[in-house]
């Protein structure tokens, strides 16, 4: 063999090695994705979720504990995890769906988010699981958010409501009480701004954060008008919905929110509250660990944090116990999974275990009922759980209720509304147009 | 070695791996994007063929043209900024004190990833405790703007880090080209009594025109497909005032689940890039190229 031929052969070997090593890792992925059912009864389940150890330490530990226990109880099952950050998770789920290579078990959001996947016949119905005692364990209304045409396609594991957290020290400084009515709320805002304090922390670059404010105002003024307008049984021409939009702009004019909120992410907005530069912060109960169990946050700060319910409005159509919130994520089983039965068993096990330990270990509110008497919990947590039990209605987050394109239009409109780039009238008109498009 | 290269089969084998990669990673996706652009597709379910409807919608989409407008502004600013980079390179290539240090300073942003640069400038632009506003307040501006939240300012606020990010790259190219000019030419001009000004504009610049043309194409086409820093810093907001064509494409495909329309935007972007490259090459084509020797 001549030197030259040798050189060519070598370079080809190198190229092939690179290509094959790439293929190799993807083919082993594939094995996990579709699951394998070996002759000796060994089963591999692929589970994709969004709790990385870095950003969701408590949840990540909980997932690992549950998986470890499941594997001990079921020695023939191996569970392979794939963990991604929220945004990447959503993108990867889309791409895997396009090539029909979903993991056996994965995480999904409710309602509008779920719909394209169900219509594409990618998720398996899980009603069989609900038939057992598991069905009774869920808080009423949680599984329904995952149902389409009477079938449930995912089991929820979280439940969230959104209170307004406030800094007791800042309130005490100006002799303020947590407001119960909107007029009281406005006078709190006024006192704070007059004394040079920032009343409300908001990072509206993420858009859904501002959506919470709009949803509450719409709910307090018009009851379920917003929900009806979104699901098509009503229209956006309800005057309450326009008035709520006008009310948002009034708050902006009052300097109720921190400066530059439309250019700040939720994390940046939140840090205004965490650094005690803003007095209030409206956010879901997934923030609870930061105010109760998270060891990285000083106890001194945690002790200062209280919460109040969104104030009621005069002539408004809803009471103080109606909340904006809803189930967070739930677990689905892929329709084309080769080990569907095993996957369903795992989902059932996971939901039950999560319900038992998420409260004490992760500080998250599960979608299953919690017996608060049996466990030792921080007071703030107990108070919110009790509020949840008394909730008169739960309005699902608007961007989750809507289908993806309409949700996108809603979020963009929210940012425009807060930035005063759109009038309240155009705000509702554009919403109606987005809903009418129906995609 | 000559013998090996003269063998066509062997030559083809050398080219083949690169060609395959190019085909799989570039050309096939381009064709597929064009194909998806003809479909109504949410990325999951079945595709429906709708012909050129997506493109018709594109032409009437005000938001798209707004983002196209922002993209063209960015391209314009990038092209104009080249003048500044060229001046810096001219100064650096002369014998000035500390040229070495300055060269390194200009190169630093090239070492950072876009996301790191974005994080850095987010801190600088922070409305209440950012470096920029703290400084402005210290020198007497009582209420400096929230740069990334003002629809009228945000785009220009983003141009600063984007142009800064690429400064080192272009300065390096110009610097290398200028250093390539034989010292004897400059020396001869100096002996003939040319001023440093004349040497720069009469000798050095004409000799690197080819390089300048290449950088213009690079800068303009690069800005047409610009995405990352804007995505991290503002996500196209507030209210679309910093949306560019590439971020609009991403939003349509991955946020609104409208892959057909997103692909149409992407394909249109490709056509614009090709057109602009062709126009620029036409505009800068010259018959006689100047040679050193």
XYZ file of C-alpha atoms in Angstrom:
732
model
C 0.000 0.000 0.000
C 1.484 3.316 -1.030
C 1.825 6.217 1.324
C -0.805 8.186 -0.540
C -3.434 5.498 -0.444
C -2.652 5.109 3.206
C -3.227 8.796 3.804
C -6.547 8.709 1.990
C -7.653 5.651 3.890
C -6.728 7.278 7.161
C -8.625 10.458 6.415
C -11.679 8.441 5.444
C -11.473 6.447 8.633
C -11.442 9.712 10.529
C -14.476 11.055 8.699
C -16.372 7.819 9.208
C -15.418 7.744 12.867
C -16.835 11.216 13.349
C -20.023 10.416 11.499
C -20.517 7.056 13.180
C -19.879 8.368 16.665
C -22.600 10.925 16.003
C -24.979 8.232 14.793
C -24.115 6.013 17.678
C -25.234 8.425 20.358
C -28.412 9.239 18.509
C -29.273 5.594 17.965
C -28.919 4.867 21.663
C -31.217 7.830 22.294
C -33.676 6.328 19.924
C -33.720 3.114 21.866
C -34.717 5.053 24.935
C -37.246 7.202 23.159
C -39.278 4.392 21.794
C -38.648 2.152 24.730
C -37.513 -1.416 24.462
C -39.206 -4.512 25.568
C -36.574 -7.188 25.788
C -37.138 -10.902 25.860
C -36.307 -11.104 29.568
C -39.108 -8.718 30.492
C -36.746 -5.795 30.973
C -38.317 -2.448 30.160
C -36.677 0.884 29.501
C -38.832 3.961 29.969
C -37.749 7.293 28.607
C -38.885 10.216 30.766
C -38.358 13.802 29.652
C -38.918 16.589 32.173
C -38.012 20.177 32.974
C -36.564 20.258 36.458
C -32.808 20.619 36.064
C -30.738 20.278 39.227
C -29.438 23.804 38.748
C -32.594 25.870 38.586
C -35.131 23.559 40.271
C -32.993 21.784 42.844
C -35.840 20.718 45.102
C -38.016 19.342 42.311
C -35.054 17.591 40.713
C -34.220 15.763 43.925
C -37.838 14.731 44.305
C -37.961 13.302 40.762
C -34.788 11.333 41.375
C -36.100 9.947 44.664
C -39.324 8.806 43.046
C -37.509 7.177 40.140
C -35.066 5.405 42.446
C -37.891 4.044 44.542
C -39.838 2.942 41.466
C -36.867 1.078 40.120
C -36.379 -0.689 43.449
C -40.038 -1.698 43.506
C -39.969 -2.727 39.837
C -36.523 -4.258 39.221
C -37.303 -4.978 35.582
C -37.822 -1.299 34.778
C -35.088 1.190 33.979
C -36.034 4.834 33.700
C -33.905 7.080 31.553
C -34.245 10.780 32.238
C -33.762 13.653 29.888
C -33.800 17.032 31.604
C -34.178 20.371 29.834
C -34.847 23.978 30.761
C -38.392 25.243 30.302
C -37.983 27.001 26.944
C -35.745 24.290 25.439
C -38.162 21.686 26.708
C -41.022 23.220 24.747
C -38.912 23.430 21.599
C -37.628 19.881 21.870
C -41.120 18.537 22.486
C -42.232 20.189 19.238
C -39.358 18.795 17.246
C -39.764 15.273 18.636
C -43.469 15.445 17.829
C -42.797 16.401 14.234
C -40.789 13.189 13.796
C -43.112 11.183 16.061
C -40.340 10.278 18.495
C -41.813 11.461 21.782
C -40.465 10.034 25.040
C -42.653 7.388 26.697
C -43.494 9.768 29.517
C -43.157 13.528 29.408
C -44.383 16.807 30.793
C -47.063 18.981 29.195
C -49.132 22.045 29.973
C -52.923 22.107 29.948
C -55.685 23.248 27.606
C -54.565 25.228 24.558
C -50.994 23.990 24.785
C -52.138 20.381 24.843
C -54.582 20.607 21.983
C -52.301 20.389 18.921
C -50.633 17.321 20.404
C -53.946 15.616 21.067
C -55.258 16.488 17.605
C -52.037 15.116 16.138
C -52.801 11.858 17.971
C -49.549 11.947 19.912
C -50.745 11.617 23.505
C -52.532 8.564 24.878
C -55.770 9.023 26.854
C -55.262 8.289 30.552
C -58.874 7.905 31.684
C -58.258 4.320 32.760
C -55.925 5.559 35.466
C -58.540 7.963 36.815
C -61.014 5.139 37.269
C -59.097 3.764 40.226
C -58.816 5.499 43.551
C -56.426 7.963 41.916
C -59.282 9.988 40.451
C -60.586 10.988 43.871
C -57.227 12.245 44.995
C -57.169 15.175 42.591
C -58.529 18.555 43.576
C -61.713 19.231 41.621
C -61.113 21.023 38.346
C -57.489 20.055 37.896
C -57.782 17.041 35.622
C -60.485 18.761 33.568
C -57.930 21.243 32.261
C -56.207 18.337 30.514
C -59.363 16.908 28.990
C -60.283 17.337 25.346
C -63.557 15.980 23.981
C -64.218 14.114 27.210
C -60.895 12.308 27.393
C -58.076 13.168 29.780
C -54.668 13.239 28.129
C -52.394 14.086 31.051
C -52.408 13.906 34.828
C -51.639 17.180 36.593
C -48.997 17.289 39.266
C -49.035 20.938 40.304
C -51.707 23.404 41.214
C -51.074 27.103 41.454
C -52.900 30.213 42.531
C -51.514 33.723 42.338
C -51.585 35.914 45.430
C -50.014 39.351 45.776
C -46.979 38.904 47.997
C -46.023 41.984 49.965
C -43.188 43.193 52.139
C -44.530 43.683 55.664
C -41.620 45.906 56.672
C -42.277 48.410 53.865
C -46.006 48.387 54.620
C -45.367 48.948 58.337
C -43.056 51.878 57.619
C -45.963 53.827 56.124
C -48.578 52.389 58.396
C -50.288 50.498 55.571
C -52.646 47.537 55.816
C -53.036 44.843 53.154
C -55.927 46.203 51.050
C -59.213 44.326 50.675
C -60.881 46.645 48.184
C -59.518 48.190 45.025
C -59.922 51.702 46.435
C -57.789 50.752 49.412
C -55.294 49.213 47.003
C -55.083 52.450 45.027
C -54.511 54.475 48.169
C -51.705 52.073 49.189
C -50.132 52.684 45.778
C -50.495 56.413 46.250
C -48.875 56.450 49.683
C -45.974 54.365 48.429
C -45.283 56.468 45.326
C -45.577 59.698 47.302
C -42.849 58.419 49.600
C -40.613 57.481 46.726
C -41.114 53.726 47.074
C -41.714 51.413 44.132
C -45.117 49.816 44.806
C -45.081 46.780 42.486
C -42.297 44.631 41.041
C -42.983 43.572 37.461
C -40.848 42.119 34.660
C -43.043 42.348 31.598
C -40.528 41.331 28.929
C -41.914 37.847 29.523
C -45.445 39.211 28.911
C -47.347 36.537 30.887
C -46.403 38.430 34.031
C -48.436 41.440 32.919
C -51.161 39.086 31.783
C -51.720 38.113 35.449
C -52.618 41.718 36.287
C -54.971 42.031 33.366
C -56.630 38.705 34.144
C -57.323 39.691 37.735
C -58.757 43.075 36.768
C -60.929 41.422 34.117
C -62.067 38.825 36.620
C -62.880 41.293 39.379
C -64.814 43.542 37.008
C -66.486 41.013 34.747
C -66.512 37.668 36.524
C -65.991 34.945 33.964
C -66.303 37.314 30.968
C -62.692 36.735 29.955
C -62.976 32.951 30.063
C -66.141 33.089 28.012
C -64.535 35.372 25.453
C -61.605 32.989 25.154
C -63.598 29.787 24.824
C -65.950 31.344 22.320
C -69.155 31.347 24.376
C -68.797 35.107 24.771
C -67.158 38.024 23.020
C -64.461 40.472 23.895
C -66.967 43.327 23.524
C -67.969 42.925 27.185
C -67.387 46.423 28.639
C -65.647 44.880 31.671
C -62.837 43.626 29.455
C -62.241 47.072 27.952
C -62.452 48.657 31.378
C -59.911 46.216 32.785
C -57.511 47.220 30.013
C -58.101 50.890 30.825
C -57.457 50.122 34.478
C -54.064 48.594 33.614
C -53.067 51.813 31.865
C -54.258 53.822 34.863
C -51.938 51.801 37.082
C -49.091 52.453 34.647
C -49.863 56.189 34.751
C -49.763 56.099 38.537
C -46.223 54.682 38.369
C -47.447 51.603 40.185
C -44.784 49.389 38.566
C -41.002 49.596 38.682
C -39.318 51.624 35.986
C -38.653 50.006 32.614
C -40.789 46.930 33.362
C -41.393 46.217 29.669
C -37.666 45.683 29.166
C -37.110 43.500 32.234
C -37.527 39.746 32.442
C -39.589 38.208 35.212
C -36.394 37.275 37.045
C -35.178 40.870 36.901
C -38.574 42.125 38.025
C -38.636 39.604 40.838
C -35.214 40.708 42.069
C -36.675 44.178 42.739
C -38.982 42.498 45.221
C -36.350 40.120 46.606
C -33.990 43.078 47.165
C -36.775 44.925 48.977
C -36.837 47.709 46.401
C -40.498 47.076 45.627
C -43.320 46.498 48.077
C -45.529 44.020 46.180
C -45.239 41.198 43.681
C -48.074 39.301 42.011
C -46.953 35.772 41.187
C -47.952 32.100 41.245
C -47.458 29.875 44.263
C -44.495 28.215 42.524
C -42.520 31.073 44.115
C -43.394 29.781 47.588
C -40.084 27.938 48.173
C -38.318 31.311 47.913
C -40.396 32.701 50.752
C -40.410 29.545 52.896
C -38.037 26.621 52.356
C -35.238 27.805 50.044
C -32.052 27.698 52.161
C -30.288 30.245 49.907
C -32.607 33.061 50.958
C -32.087 34.713 54.367
C -34.728 33.918 56.976
C -34.889 37.603 57.836
C -36.324 38.344 54.403
C -38.683 35.365 54.448
C -40.174 36.588 57.729
C -41.101 39.899 56.113
C -43.205 38.333 53.371
C -46.961 38.074 53.605
C -49.652 37.811 50.972
C -53.115 39.200 50.254
C -55.822 38.317 47.783
C -56.419 40.512 44.776
C -58.787 43.233 46.052
C -62.430 43.303 45.058
C -63.832 46.108 42.930
C -66.968 48.092 43.443
C -69.798 46.801 41.234
C -67.461 43.996 40.190
C -68.856 40.589 39.392
C -66.521 38.328 41.325
C -65.688 37.769 44.969
C -62.323 37.876 46.674
C -62.007 34.096 46.702
C -61.815 33.710 42.946
C -58.253 33.194 41.843
C -56.144 33.326 38.745
C -54.128 30.154 38.576
C -54.601 26.594 37.546
C -52.771 23.364 37.168
C -49.178 23.827 36.119
C -47.647 20.901 34.308
C -48.940 17.352 33.991
C -47.586 14.036 32.774
C -48.493 12.481 29.423
C -47.871 9.064 27.910
C -46.918 8.944 24.242
C -49.486 7.334 21.960
C -46.851 5.429 19.990
C -44.886 4.268 23.033
C -44.010 0.574 22.772
C -44.314 0.190 26.514
C -47.518 2.138 27.031
C -48.771 -0.038 29.856
C -45.563 0.322 31.847
C -45.506 4.044 31.112
C -49.026 4.467 32.471
C -48.151 2.539 35.608
C -45.188 4.825 36.129
C -47.311 7.950 35.644
C -49.789 6.756 38.237
C -47.002 5.961 40.690
C -45.299 9.284 40.014
C -48.430 11.368 40.562
C -49.178 9.641 43.861
C -45.650 9.920 45.219
C -45.336 13.512 44.033
C -48.538 14.364 45.852
C -47.207 12.869 49.074
C -43.768 14.408 49.113
C -43.828 17.578 47.007
C -45.258 19.614 49.863
C -42.703 18.691 52.479
C -39.695 18.230 50.242
C -40.052 20.678 47.383
C -42.431 23.280 48.746
C -44.682 22.926 45.707
C -48.455 22.613 45.865
C -49.495 19.339 44.198
C -52.680 18.808 42.216
C -53.687 16.104 44.679
C -55.267 16.817 48.062
C -52.957 17.532 50.968
C -53.645 16.770 54.603
C -52.096 19.844 56.239
C -52.624 18.503 59.754
C -50.291 15.576 59.194
C -47.180 17.519 58.218
C -45.157 20.364 59.643
C -45.198 23.306 57.223
C -44.273 26.999 57.141
C -47.231 29.209 58.063
C -47.281 31.086 54.734
C -47.625 27.748 52.994
C -50.476 26.552 55.210
C -52.317 29.840 54.754
C -52.133 29.574 50.987
C -53.200 25.931 51.006
C -56.223 26.916 53.062
C -57.019 29.705 50.606
C -56.845 27.159 47.836
C -59.377 24.967 49.610
C -61.759 27.915 49.915
C -61.321 29.086 46.336
C -64.676 29.900 44.747
C -63.333 29.792 41.189
C -60.037 29.323 39.427
C -59.342 31.191 36.186
C -56.769 29.335 34.140
C -53.833 31.474 32.940
C -54.938 33.076 29.670
C -51.904 32.062 27.633
C -52.496 28.441 28.640
C -56.227 28.605 27.895
C -55.701 29.918 24.379
C -54.378 28.071 21.377
C -50.739 28.864 20.572
C -51.261 31.559 17.903
C -53.966 33.371 19.883
C -51.877 33.076 23.050
C -49.008 34.743 21.228
C -51.281 37.562 20.096
C -52.573 37.950 23.656
C -49.062 38.180 25.111
C -47.970 40.754 22.538
C -51.115 42.786 23.185
C -50.410 42.721 26.928
C -46.992 44.236 26.390
C -48.449 46.868 24.078
C -51.141 47.672 26.646
C -48.641 48.147 29.454
C -46.440 50.206 27.124
C -49.487 52.280 26.130
C -48.922 51.435 22.484
C -52.527 50.319 22.097
C -55.838 51.736 23.330
C -58.088 49.572 25.513
C -60.601 49.473 22.638
C -58.030 48.184 20.145
C -56.730 45.807 22.793
C -60.041 43.946 22.974
C -60.604 44.229 19.214
C -57.278 42.574 18.465
C -58.033 39.820 20.966
C -61.336 39.083 19.292
C -59.606 38.953 15.909
C -56.988 36.504 17.226
C -59.649 34.264 18.771
C -61.760 34.375 15.620
C -58.860 33.082 13.547
C -59.172 29.927 15.601
C -55.680 28.509 15.217
C 1.097 15.053 -4.130
C 0.508 16.397 -7.650
C -0.021 12.891 -8.825
C -2.667 12.219 -6.224
C -4.584 15.351 -7.121
C -4.540 14.564 -10.802
C -6.476 11.409 -10.097
C -10.088 12.518 -10.345
C -11.461 9.771 -8.189
C -9.103 10.640 -5.369
C -9.910 14.332 -5.675
C -13.616 13.558 -5.549
C -13.123 11.493 -2.422
C -11.467 14.436 -0.712
C -14.293 16.739 -1.640
C -17.105 14.308 -0.983
C -17.278 14.439 2.846
C -17.497 18.229 2.870
C -19.962 18.160 0.009
C -22.144 15.629 1.805
C -22.164 17.691 4.978
C -22.991 20.839 3.028
C -25.775 19.033 1.246
C -27.315 17.536 4.378
C -26.886 20.561 6.624
C -27.450 23.427 4.190
C -28.970 22.662 0.807
C -31.553 20.064 1.752
C -32.906 22.222 4.628
C -33.170 25.166 2.230
C -35.241 23.115 -0.179
C -37.349 21.750 2.694
C -37.930 25.251 4.054
C -39.181 26.352 0.666
C -41.430 23.296 0.589
C -42.834 23.871 4.103
C -43.468 27.472 3.109
C -46.154 26.192 0.749
C -47.944 24.360 3.537
C -50.289 25.150 6.350
C -48.624 23.213 9.149
C -48.605 23.474 12.938
C -45.450 21.369 13.121
C -47.264 18.374 14.574
C -50.341 17.342 12.655
C -50.877 16.829 8.947
C -49.647 19.339 6.386
C -52.065 20.971 3.995
C -50.840 22.315 0.690
C -51.929 25.930 0.306
C -49.711 27.064 -2.542
C -48.393 30.576 -2.262
C -50.910 31.705 0.382
C -48.199 32.075 3.024
C -46.220 34.336 0.728
C -49.290 36.384 -0.130
C -49.960 36.769 3.591
C -46.347 37.754 4.116
C -46.575 40.611 1.646
C -49.578 42.043 3.505
C -48.256 41.463 7.002
C -47.568 44.850 8.571
C -45.660 43.341 11.485
C -43.361 41.525 9.089
C -42.590 44.716 7.165
C -41.975 46.527 10.429
C -39.426 43.865 11.355
C -37.955 44.008 7.842
C -37.570 47.748 8.305
C -35.664 47.178 11.558
C -33.452 44.641 9.795
C -32.596 47.089 7.031
C -31.774 49.753 9.594
C -29.422 47.314 11.286
C -27.787 46.500 7.944
C -27.363 50.205 7.218
C -25.791 50.884 10.597
C -23.492 47.868 10.229
C -22.320 49.103 6.828
C -21.746 52.630 8.159
C -19.895 51.351 11.201
C -17.321 49.806 8.851
C -16.013 53.341 8.217
C -15.267 53.674 11.905
C -13.598 50.267 12.084
C -11.474 51.155 9.054
C -10.315 54.381 10.691
C -9.356 52.517 13.853
C -7.472 49.908 11.824
C -5.629 52.666 9.934
C -4.537 54.256 13.169
C -3.538 50.935 14.702
C -1.526 49.891 11.683
C 0.516 53.088 11.925
C 3.259 53.218 14.473
C 1.374 54.494 17.501
C 2.131 53.838 21.132
C 0.126 51.046 22.723
C -1.208 49.698 19.411
C -0.767 46.214 20.756
C -2.903 46.904 23.777
C -5.663 48.567 21.739
C -5.751 45.662 19.318
C -6.437 43.352 22.212
C -9.086 45.617 23.681
C -11.001 45.685 20.399
C -10.779 41.924 20.100
C -12.221 41.124 23.514
C -15.908 41.129 22.503
C -15.101 38.508 19.855
C -14.077 36.128 22.591
C -17.433 36.340 24.327
C -20.510 34.460 23.215
C -23.546 36.485 22.205
C -25.446 35.392 25.267
C -22.671 36.580 27.563
C -22.581 39.912 25.738
C -26.349 40.165 26.062
C -26.199 39.520 29.801
C -23.474 42.103 30.176
C -25.424 44.791 28.310
C -28.629 43.922 30.130
C -26.776 44.924 33.283
C -25.492 48.100 31.659
C -28.964 49.085 30.442
C -30.842 48.170 33.641
C -33.293 51.066 34.136
C -32.688 51.733 37.824
C -29.317 50.304 38.805
C -27.568 49.834 35.458
C -24.142 51.356 34.866
C -25.396 53.671 32.156
C -28.289 55.209 34.072
C -26.320 55.429 37.300
C -23.716 57.401 35.381
C -26.298 59.623 33.689
C -27.912 60.371 37.027
C -24.529 61.200 38.537
C -23.844 63.814 35.871
C -27.202 65.460 36.352
C -29.860 63.743 34.215
C -32.692 63.376 36.694
C -34.757 60.820 34.816
C -32.767 58.824 32.240
C -34.861 56.579 29.985
C -35.371 52.853 30.463
C -33.440 51.997 27.320
C -34.854 48.576 26.559
C -38.443 49.488 27.442
C -38.819 52.586 25.240
C -40.177 51.631 21.819
C -38.475 54.618 20.201
C -35.046 53.896 21.710
C -34.776 50.158 22.074
C -33.595 49.402 18.544
C -30.739 51.902 18.709
C -29.884 50.744 22.219
C -29.478 47.237 20.760
C -27.341 48.423 17.848
C -24.604 49.537 20.250
C -23.741 46.069 21.613
C -24.306 44.444 18.208
C -21.846 46.773 16.489
C -19.444 46.534 19.433
C -19.624 42.744 19.223
C -18.287 42.696 15.656
C -15.873 45.617 15.904
C -12.915 43.363 16.673
C -13.643 41.061 13.747
C -13.648 43.815 11.134
C -10.793 45.737 12.681
C -8.756 42.542 12.586
C -9.550 41.967 8.906
C -8.647 45.544 7.996
C -5.571 45.461 10.154
C -4.337 42.275 8.506
C -4.997 43.706 5.049
C -3.188 46.927 5.875
C -0.225 45.057 7.316
C -0.072 43.089 4.082
C 0.783 46.212 2.111
C 4.525 46.104 1.413
C 6.366 48.569 3.610
C 8.402 49.667 0.570
C 5.337 51.311 -1.039
C 4.628 53.382 2.031
C 8.310 54.133 2.385
C 8.532 55.334 -1.223
C 5.524 57.611 -0.762
C 7.013 59.042 2.381
C 10.259 59.834 0.597
C 8.241 61.577 -2.127
C 6.864 63.797 0.614
C 3.358 62.366 1.053
C 1.625 63.276 4.316
C 0.313 60.510 6.607
C -3.169 61.553 5.435
C -2.212 61.095 1.798
C -0.551 57.792 2.544
C -3.736 56.521 4.192
C -6.205 57.648 1.549
C -4.131 57.557 -1.632
C -1.995 54.487 -1.007
C -3.384 52.238 1.660
C -7.144 52.441 1.073
C -7.029 51.822 -2.695
C -4.849 48.810 -2.058
C -7.377 47.142 0.238
C -10.587 47.915 -1.688
C -11.148 44.225 -2.393
C -11.102 43.492 1.313
C -13.467 46.383 1.985
C -15.947 45.019 -0.546
C -15.912 41.627 1.125
C -16.529 43.166 4.549
C -19.468 45.188 3.234
C -21.113 42.002 1.977
C -20.325 40.213 5.234
C -21.691 43.026 7.388
C -24.888 43.522 5.401
C -25.775 39.868 4.953
C -24.780 39.178 8.559
C -27.200 41.829 9.789
C -30.014 40.557 7.592
C -30.007 37.255 9.428
C -29.167 38.693 12.853
C -30.957 37.005 15.729
C -29.241 35.986 18.955
C -28.537 39.178 20.909
C -31.989 40.576 20.177
C -33.642 37.320 21.201
C -31.889 37.301 24.571
C -32.057 41.012 25.344
C -35.561 42.051 24.345
C -37.240 39.073 22.658
C -38.368 41.496 19.950
C -40.183 43.695 22.432
C -41.548 45.906 23.708
C -44.461 45.498 21.384
C -42.404 44.417 18.377
C -40.272 47.554 18.356
C -37.034 45.564 18.216
C -38.290 42.636 16.145
C -36.092 41.698 13.190
C -36.865 39.286 10.362
C -35.084 36.317 11.935
C -36.751 36.757 15.319
C -40.113 37.155 13.593
C -39.529 33.866 11.792
C -38.697 32.160 15.091
C -41.774 33.619 16.754
C -44.099 32.418 13.996
C -42.689 28.900 13.868
C -41.930 28.110 17.500
C -44.235 30.377 19.489
C -47.352 30.553 17.334
C -46.892 26.984 16.031
C -47.248 28.222 12.474
C -44.399 26.348 10.812
C -45.685 26.930 7.320
C -45.698 30.680 7.701
C -42.431 30.658 9.644
C -40.806 28.707 6.810
C -42.179 31.192 4.290
C -40.591 34.033 6.274
C -37.332 32.079 6.382
C -37.346 31.405 2.661
C -38.159 35.028 1.910
C -35.241 36.036 4.119
C -32.984 33.751 2.085
C -34.155 35.349 -1.150
C -33.499 38.821 0.242
C -30.004 37.790 1.352
C -29.218 36.399 -2.104
C -30.613 39.485 -3.802
C -28.692 41.884 -1.587
C -25.454 39.936 -2.046
C -25.921 40.025 -5.800
C -26.714 43.745 -5.785
C -23.729 44.534 -3.602
C -21.398 42.555 -5.815
C -22.797 44.333 -8.861
C -22.430 47.717 -7.237
C -18.864 47.151 -6.080
C -17.587 45.305 -9.125
C -14.560 46.939 -10.684
C -12.746 45.970 -13.846
C -9.253 46.819 -12.817
C -7.916 45.516 -9.565
C -4.918 47.216 -8.084
C -1.965 44.987 -7.353
C 0.939 45.642 -5.047
C 3.721 44.594 -7.367
